[in-house]
């Protein structure tokens, strides 16, 4: 078995990665389409919320500096 750097405890194993290649979630065993759609939506919403919070923090800092 090739060394992947990702912990595989069962087959199949699916990893959800962020844009930097970090594991943000995983799923072991067979899953249906709805499961994956839900997980993808959660990841997209989480990233959007983080980006919005970061933008708000940067804007608040800019206002305080002026």
PDB file of N, CA and C in Angstrom:
ATOM      1  N   UNK A   1       0.842  -1.170   0.000  1.00  0.00           N
ATOM      2  CA  UNK A   1       0.000   0.000   0.000  1.00  0.00           C
ATOM      3  C   UNK A   1       0.892   1.241   0.000  1.00  0.00           C
ATOM      4  N   UNK A   2       0.546   2.197  -0.815  1.00  0.00           N
ATOM      5  CA  UNK A   2       1.319   3.435  -0.895  1.00  0.00           C
ATOM      6  C   UNK A   2       1.067   4.300   0.330  1.00  0.00           C
ATOM      7  N   UNK A   3       2.084   4.982   0.747  1.00  0.00           N
ATOM      8  CA  UNK A   3       1.946   5.900   1.876  1.00  0.00           C
ATOM      9  C   UNK A   3       1.349   7.201   1.353  1.00  0.00           C
ATOM     10  N   UNK A   4       0.197   7.582   1.897  1.00  0.00           N
ATOM     11  CA  UNK A   4      -0.504   8.760   1.402  1.00  0.00           C
ATOM     12  C   UNK A   4      -0.365   9.974   2.295  1.00  0.00           C
ATOM     13  N   UNK A   5      -0.051   9.764   3.555  1.00  0.00           N
ATOM     14  CA  UNK A   5      -0.033  10.876   4.486  1.00  0.00           C
ATOM     15  C   UNK A   5      -1.390  11.128   5.114  1.00  0.00           C
ATOM     16  N   UNK A   6      -2.387  10.393   4.665  1.00  0.00           N
ATOM     17  CA  UNK A   6      -3.729  10.506   5.217  1.00  0.00           C
ATOM     18  C   UNK A   6      -4.075   9.204   5.931  1.00  0.00           C
ATOM     19  N   UNK A   7      -4.696   9.297   7.116  1.00  0.00           N
ATOM     20  CA  UNK A   7      -5.012   8.089   7.887  1.00  0.00           C
ATOM     21  C   UNK A   7      -6.183   7.315   7.280  1.00  0.00           C
ATOM     22  N   UNK A   8      -5.908   6.147   6.758  1.00  0.00           N
ATOM     23  CA  UNK A   8      -6.960   5.313   6.180  1.00  0.00           C
ATOM     24  C   UNK A   8      -7.211   4.150   7.126  1.00  0.00           C
ATOM     25  N   UNK A   9      -8.404   4.151   7.718  1.00  0.00           N
ATOM     26  CA  UNK A   9      -8.771   3.119   8.676  1.00  0.00           C
ATOM     27  C   UNK A   9      -9.786   2.134   8.114  1.00  0.00           C
ATOM     28  N   UNK A  10     -10.423   2.492   7.007  1.00  0.00           N
ATOM     29  CA  UNK A  10     -11.430   1.629   6.393  1.00  0.00           C
ATOM     30  C   UNK A  10     -11.471   1.933   4.894  1.00  0.00           C
ATOM     31  N   UNK A  11     -12.072   1.018   4.151  1.00  0.00           N
ATOM     32  CA  UNK A  11     -12.239   1.211   2.714  1.00  0.00           C
ATOM     33  C   UNK A  11     -13.713   1.202   2.379  1.00  0.00           C
ATOM     34  N   UNK A  12     -14.222   2.101   1.587  1.00  0.00           N
ATOM     35  CA  UNK A  12     -13.508   3.281   1.112  1.00  0.00           C
ATOM     36  C   UNK A  12     -13.455   4.373   2.185  1.00  0.00           C
ATOM     37  N   UNK A  13     -12.461   5.233   2.085  1.00  0.00           N
ATOM     38  CA  UNK A  13     -12.352   6.417   2.934  1.00  0.00           C
ATOM     39  C   UNK A  13     -12.286   7.626   2.016  1.00  0.00           C
ATOM     40  N   UNK A  14     -13.092   8.620   2.320  1.00  0.00           N
ATOM     41  CA  UNK A  14     -13.112   9.856   1.549  1.00  0.00           C
ATOM     42  C   UNK A  14     -12.650  10.982   2.454  1.00  0.00           C
ATOM     43  N   UNK A  15     -11.758  11.819   1.947  1.00  0.00           N
ATOM     44  CA  UNK A  15     -11.285  12.970   2.703  1.00  0.00           C
ATOM     45  C   UNK A  15     -11.786  14.245   2.046  1.00  0.00           C
ATOM     46  N   UNK A  16     -12.207  15.177   2.872  1.00  0.00           N
ATOM     47  CA  UNK A  16     -12.578  16.506   2.411  1.00  0.00           C
ATOM     48  C   UNK A  16     -11.411  17.414   2.779  1.00  0.00           C
ATOM     49  N   UNK A  17     -10.822  18.046   1.779  1.00  0.00           N
ATOM     50  CA  UNK A  17      -9.642  18.873   1.992  1.00  0.00           C
ATOM     51  C   UNK A  17      -9.971  20.335   1.747  1.00  0.00           C
ATOM     52  N   UNK A  18      -9.301  21.207   2.494  1.00  0.00           N
ATOM     53  CA  UNK A  18      -9.442  22.624   2.199  1.00  0.00           C
ATOM     54  C   UNK A  18      -8.488  22.987   1.065  1.00  0.00           C
ATOM     55  N   UNK A  19      -8.468  24.245   0.694  1.00  0.00           N
ATOM     56  CA  UNK A  19      -7.647  24.648  -0.454  1.00  0.00           C
ATOM     57  C   UNK A  19      -6.156  24.472  -0.215  1.00  0.00           C
ATOM     58  N   UNK A  20      -5.753  24.307   1.055  1.00  0.00           N
ATOM     59  CA  UNK A  20      -4.347  24.099   1.386  1.00  0.00           C
ATOM     60  C   UNK A  20      -3.993  22.629   1.574  1.00  0.00           C
ATOM     61  N   UNK A  21      -4.950  21.737   1.310  1.00  0.00           N
ATOM     62  CA  UNK A  21      -4.696  20.306   1.416  1.00  0.00           C
ATOM     63  C   UNK A  21      -4.846  19.733   2.813  1.00  0.00           C
ATOM     64  N   UNK A  22      -5.375  20.524   3.742  1.00  0.00           N
ATOM     65  CA  UNK A  22      -5.603  20.034   5.104  1.00  0.00           C
ATOM     66  C   UNK A  22      -6.937  19.302   5.170  1.00  0.00           C
ATOM     67  N   UNK A  23      -6.973  18.218   5.913  1.00  0.00           N
ATOM     68  CA  UNK A  23      -8.209  17.460   6.084  1.00  0.00           C
ATOM     69  C   UNK A  23      -9.158  18.266   6.959  1.00  0.00           C
ATOM     70  N   UNK A  24     -10.355  18.536   6.445  1.00  0.00           N
ATOM     71  CA  UNK A  24     -11.359  19.228   7.241  1.00  0.00           C
ATOM     72  C   UNK A  24     -12.475  18.287   7.671  1.00  0.00           C
ATOM     73  N   UNK A  25     -12.562  17.137   7.029  1.00  0.00           N
ATOM     74  CA  UNK A  25     -13.553  16.127   7.396  1.00  0.00           C
ATOM     75  C   UNK A  25     -13.205  14.845   6.655  1.00  0.00           C
ATOM     76  N   UNK A  26     -13.787  13.749   7.099  1.00  0.00           N
ATOM     77  CA  UNK A  26     -13.591  12.479   6.405  1.00  0.00           C
ATOM     78  C   UNK A  26     -14.830  11.622   6.570  1.00  0.00           C
ATOM     79  N   UNK A  27     -14.954  10.647   5.698  1.00  0.00           N
ATOM     80  CA  UNK A  27     -16.082   9.720   5.748  1.00  0.00           C
ATOM     81  C   UNK A  27     -15.560   8.324   5.455  1.00  0.00           C
ATOM     82  N   UNK A  28     -15.935   7.383   6.310  1.00  0.00           N
ATOM     83  CA  UNK A  28     -15.547   5.991   6.095  1.00  0.00           C
ATOM     84  C   UNK A  28     -16.771   5.201   5.653  1.00  0.00           C
ATOM     85  N   UNK A  29     -16.553   4.234   4.797  1.00  0.00           N
ATOM     86  CA  UNK A  29     -17.598   3.351   4.270  1.00  0.00           C
ATOM     87  C   UNK A  29     -18.361   4.050   3.147  1.00  0.00           C
ATOM     88  N   UNK A  30     -19.288   3.328   2.575  1.00  0.00           N
ATOM     89  CA  UNK A  30     -20.074   3.841   1.458  1.00  0.00           C
ATOM     90  C   UNK A  30     -21.034   4.918   1.949  1.00  0.00           C
ATOM     91  N   UNK A  31     -21.145   5.982   1.187  1.00  0.00           N
ATOM     92  CA  UNK A  31     -22.068   7.079   1.483  1.00  0.00           C
ATOM     93  C   UNK A  31     -22.835   7.396   0.210  1.00  0.00           C
ATOM     94  N   UNK A  32     -24.034   7.947   0.385  1.00  0.00           N
ATOM     95  CA  UNK A  32     -24.834   8.286  -0.786  1.00  0.00           C
ATOM     96  C   UNK A  32     -24.586   9.737  -1.219  1.00  0.00           C
ATOM     97  N   UNK A  33     -25.157  10.082  -2.349  1.00  0.00           N
ATOM     98  CA  UNK A  33     -24.977  11.407  -2.940  1.00  0.00           C
ATOM     99  C   UNK A  33     -25.380  12.509  -1.972  1.00  0.00           C
ATOM    100  N   UNK A  34     -26.516  12.337  -1.289  1.00  0.00           N
ATOM    101  CA  UNK A  34     -27.017  13.364  -0.375  1.00  0.00           C
ATOM    102  C   UNK A  34     -26.036  13.650   0.757  1.00  0.00           C
ATOM    103  N   UNK A  35     -25.368  12.620   1.245  1.00  0.00           N
ATOM    104  CA  UNK A  35     -24.383  12.788   2.313  1.00  0.00           C
ATOM    105  C   UNK A  35     -23.260  13.710   1.840  1.00  0.00           C
ATOM    106  N   UNK A  36     -22.729  13.429   0.652  1.00  0.00           N
ATOM    107  CA  UNK A  36     -21.625  14.232   0.136  1.00  0.00           C
ATOM    108  C   UNK A  36     -22.069  15.652  -0.190  1.00  0.00           C
ATOM    109  N   UNK A  37     -23.260  15.792  -0.724  1.00  0.00           N
ATOM    110  CA  UNK A  37     -23.774  17.127  -1.023  1.00  0.00           C
ATOM    111  C   UNK A  37     -23.878  17.958   0.261  1.00  0.00           C
ATOM    112  N   UNK A  38     -24.384  17.352   1.334  1.00  0.00           N
ATOM    113  CA  UNK A  38     -24.513  18.042   2.615  1.00  0.00           C
ATOM    114  C   UNK A  38     -23.139  18.445   3.165  1.00  0.00           C
ATOM    115  N   UNK A  39     -22.176  17.535   3.108  1.00  0.00           N
ATOM    116  CA  UNK A  39     -20.828  17.821   3.616  1.00  0.00           C
ATOM    117  C   UNK A  39     -20.162  18.949   2.822  1.00  0.00           C
ATOM    118  N   UNK A  40     -20.354  18.944   1.522  1.00  0.00           N
ATOM    119  CA  UNK A  40     -19.771  19.996   0.684  1.00  0.00           C
ATOM    120  C   UNK A  40     -20.410  21.340   1.005  1.00  0.00           C
ATOM    121  N   UNK A  41     -21.731  21.355   1.145  1.00  0.00           N
ATOM    122  CA  UNK A  41     -22.429  22.593   1.507  1.00  0.00           C
ATOM    123  C   UNK A  41     -21.943  23.119   2.854  1.00  0.00           C
ATOM    124  N   UNK A  42     -21.769  22.229   3.835  1.00  0.00           N
ATOM    125  CA  UNK A  42     -21.265  22.637   5.152  1.00  0.00           C
ATOM    126  C   UNK A  42     -19.887  23.272   5.022  1.00  0.00           C
ATOM    127  N   UNK A  43     -19.024  22.653   4.250  1.00  0.00           N
ATOM    128  CA  UNK A  43     -17.660  23.168   4.082  1.00  0.00           C
ATOM    129  C   UNK A  43     -17.675  24.530   3.395  1.00  0.00           C
ATOM    130  N   UNK A  44     -18.494  24.674   2.371  1.00  0.00           N
ATOM    131  CA  UNK A  44     -18.575  25.956   1.677  1.00  0.00           C
ATOM    132  C   UNK A  44     -19.124  27.039   2.590  1.00  0.00           C
ATOM    133  N   UNK A  45     -20.142  26.727   3.370  1.00  0.00           N
ATOM    134  CA  UNK A  45     -20.719  27.701   4.294  1.00  0.00           C
ATOM    135  C   UNK A  45     -19.732  28.078   5.384  1.00  0.00           C
ATOM    136  N   UNK A  46     -18.991  27.110   5.899  1.00  0.00           N
ATOM    137  CA  UNK A  46     -18.000  27.382   6.938  1.00  0.00           C
ATOM    138  C   UNK A  46     -16.919  28.300   6.399  1.00  0.00           C
ATOM    139  N   UNK A  47     -16.419  28.019   5.206  1.00  0.00           N
ATOM    140  CA  UNK A  47     -15.378  28.860   4.617  1.00  0.00           C
ATOM    141  C   UNK A  47     -15.891  30.265   4.351  1.00  0.00           C
ATOM    142  N   UNK A  48     -17.136  30.397   3.914  1.00  0.00           N
ATOM    143  CA  UNK A  48     -17.722  31.710   3.662  1.00  0.00           C
ATOM    144  C   UNK A  48     -17.825  32.493   4.956  1.00  0.00           C
ATOM    145  N   UNK A  49     -18.264  31.840   6.040  1.00  0.00           N
ATOM    146  CA  UNK A  49     -18.385  32.514   7.325  1.00  0.00           C
ATOM    147  C   UNK A  49     -17.023  32.968   7.829  1.00  0.00           C
ATOM    148  N   UNK A  50     -16.008  32.143   7.682  1.00  0.00           N
ATOM    149  CA  UNK A  50     -14.659  32.505   8.121  1.00  0.00           C
ATOM    150  C   UNK A  50     -14.143  33.690   7.308  1.00  0.00           C
ATOM    151  N   UNK A  51     -14.358  33.671   5.996  1.00  0.00           N
ATOM    152  CA  UNK A  51     -13.905  34.769   5.149  1.00  0.00           C
ATOM    153  C   UNK A  51     -14.613  36.064   5.524  1.00  0.00           C
ATOM    154  N   UNK A  52     -15.929  35.997   5.818  1.00  0.00           N
ATOM    155  CA  UNK A  52     -16.673  37.188   6.206  1.00  0.00           C
ATOM    156  C   UNK A  52     -16.166  37.738   7.531  1.00  0.00           C
ATOM    157  N   UNK A  53     -15.902  36.866   8.507  1.00  0.00           N
ATOM    158  CA  UNK A  53     -15.388  37.304   9.801  1.00  0.00           C
ATOM    159  C   UNK A  53     -14.019  37.948   9.640  1.00  0.00           C
ATOM    160  N   UNK A  54     -13.180  37.382   8.804  1.00  0.00           N
ATOM    161  CA  UNK A  54     -11.843  37.936   8.571  1.00  0.00           C
ATOM    162  C   UNK A  54     -11.945  39.305   7.919  1.00  0.00           C
ATOM    163  N   UNK A  55     -12.814  39.436   6.931  1.00  0.00           N
ATOM    164  CA  UNK A  55     -13.005  40.716   6.256  1.00  0.00           C
ATOM    165  C   UNK A  55     -13.494  41.769   7.235  1.00  0.00           C
ATOM    166  N   UNK A  56     -14.461  41.408   8.084  1.00  0.00           N
ATOM    167  CA  UNK A  56     -14.981  42.346   9.076  1.00  0.00           C
ATOM    168  C   UNK A  56     -13.890  42.771  10.055  1.00  0.00           C
ATOM    169  N   UNK A  57     -13.057  41.844  10.483  1.00  0.00           N
ATOM    170  CA  UNK A  57     -11.979  42.160  11.423  1.00  0.00           C
ATOM    171  C   UNK A  57     -10.957  43.092  10.778  1.00  0.00           C
ATOM    172  N   UNK A  58     -10.626  42.849   9.525  1.00  0.00           N
ATOM    173  CA  UNK A  58      -9.666  43.703   8.817  1.00  0.00           C
ATOM    174  C   UNK A  58     -10.247  45.099   8.646  1.00  0.00           C
ATOM    175  N   UNK A  59     -11.515  45.180   8.271  1.00  0.00           N
ATOM    176  CA  UNK A  59     -12.151  46.483   8.096  1.00  0.00           C
ATOM    177  C   UNK A  59     -12.212  47.242   9.417  1.00  0.00           C
ATOM    178  N   UNK A  60     -12.519  46.559  10.509  1.00  0.00           N
ATOM    179  CA  UNK A  60     -12.579  47.197  11.826  1.00  0.00           C
ATOM    180  C   UNK A  60     -11.208  47.721  12.228  1.00  0.00           C
ATOM    181  N   UNK A  61     -10.179  46.967  11.942  1.00  0.00           N
ATOM    182  CA  UNK A  61      -8.812  47.389  12.263  1.00  0.00           C
ATOM    183  C   UNK A  61      -8.428  48.613  11.442  1.00  0.00           C
ATOM    184  N   UNK A  62      -8.810  48.637  10.177  1.00  0.00           N
ATOM    185  CA  UNK A  62      -8.501  49.770   9.305  1.00  0.00           C
ATOM    186  C   UNK A  62      -9.175  51.038   9.797  1.00  0.00           C
ATOM    187  N   UNK A  63     -10.411  50.937  10.251  1.00  0.00           N
ATOM    188  CA  UNK A  63     -11.156  52.087  10.758  1.00  0.00           C
ATOM    189  C   UNK A  63     -10.493  52.617  12.024  1.00  0.00           C
ATOM    190  N   UNK A  64     -10.056  51.734  12.911  1.00  0.00           N
ATOM    191  CA  UNK A  64      -9.426  52.137  14.166  1.00  0.00           C
ATOM    192  C   UNK A  64      -8.094  52.833  13.918  1.00  0.00           C
ATOM    193  N   UNK A  65      -7.364  52.426  12.896  1.00  0.00           N
ATOM    194  CA  UNK A  65      -6.061  53.019  12.598  1.00  0.00           C
ATOM    195  C   UNK A  65      -6.198  54.422  12.040  1.00  0.00           C
ATOM    196  N   UNK A  66      -7.320  54.728  11.384  1.00  0.00           N
ATOM    197  CA  UNK A  66      -7.525  56.049  10.763  1.00  0.00           C
ATOM    198  C   UNK A  66      -8.119  56.966  11.742  1.00  0.00           C
TER     199      UNK A  66
END
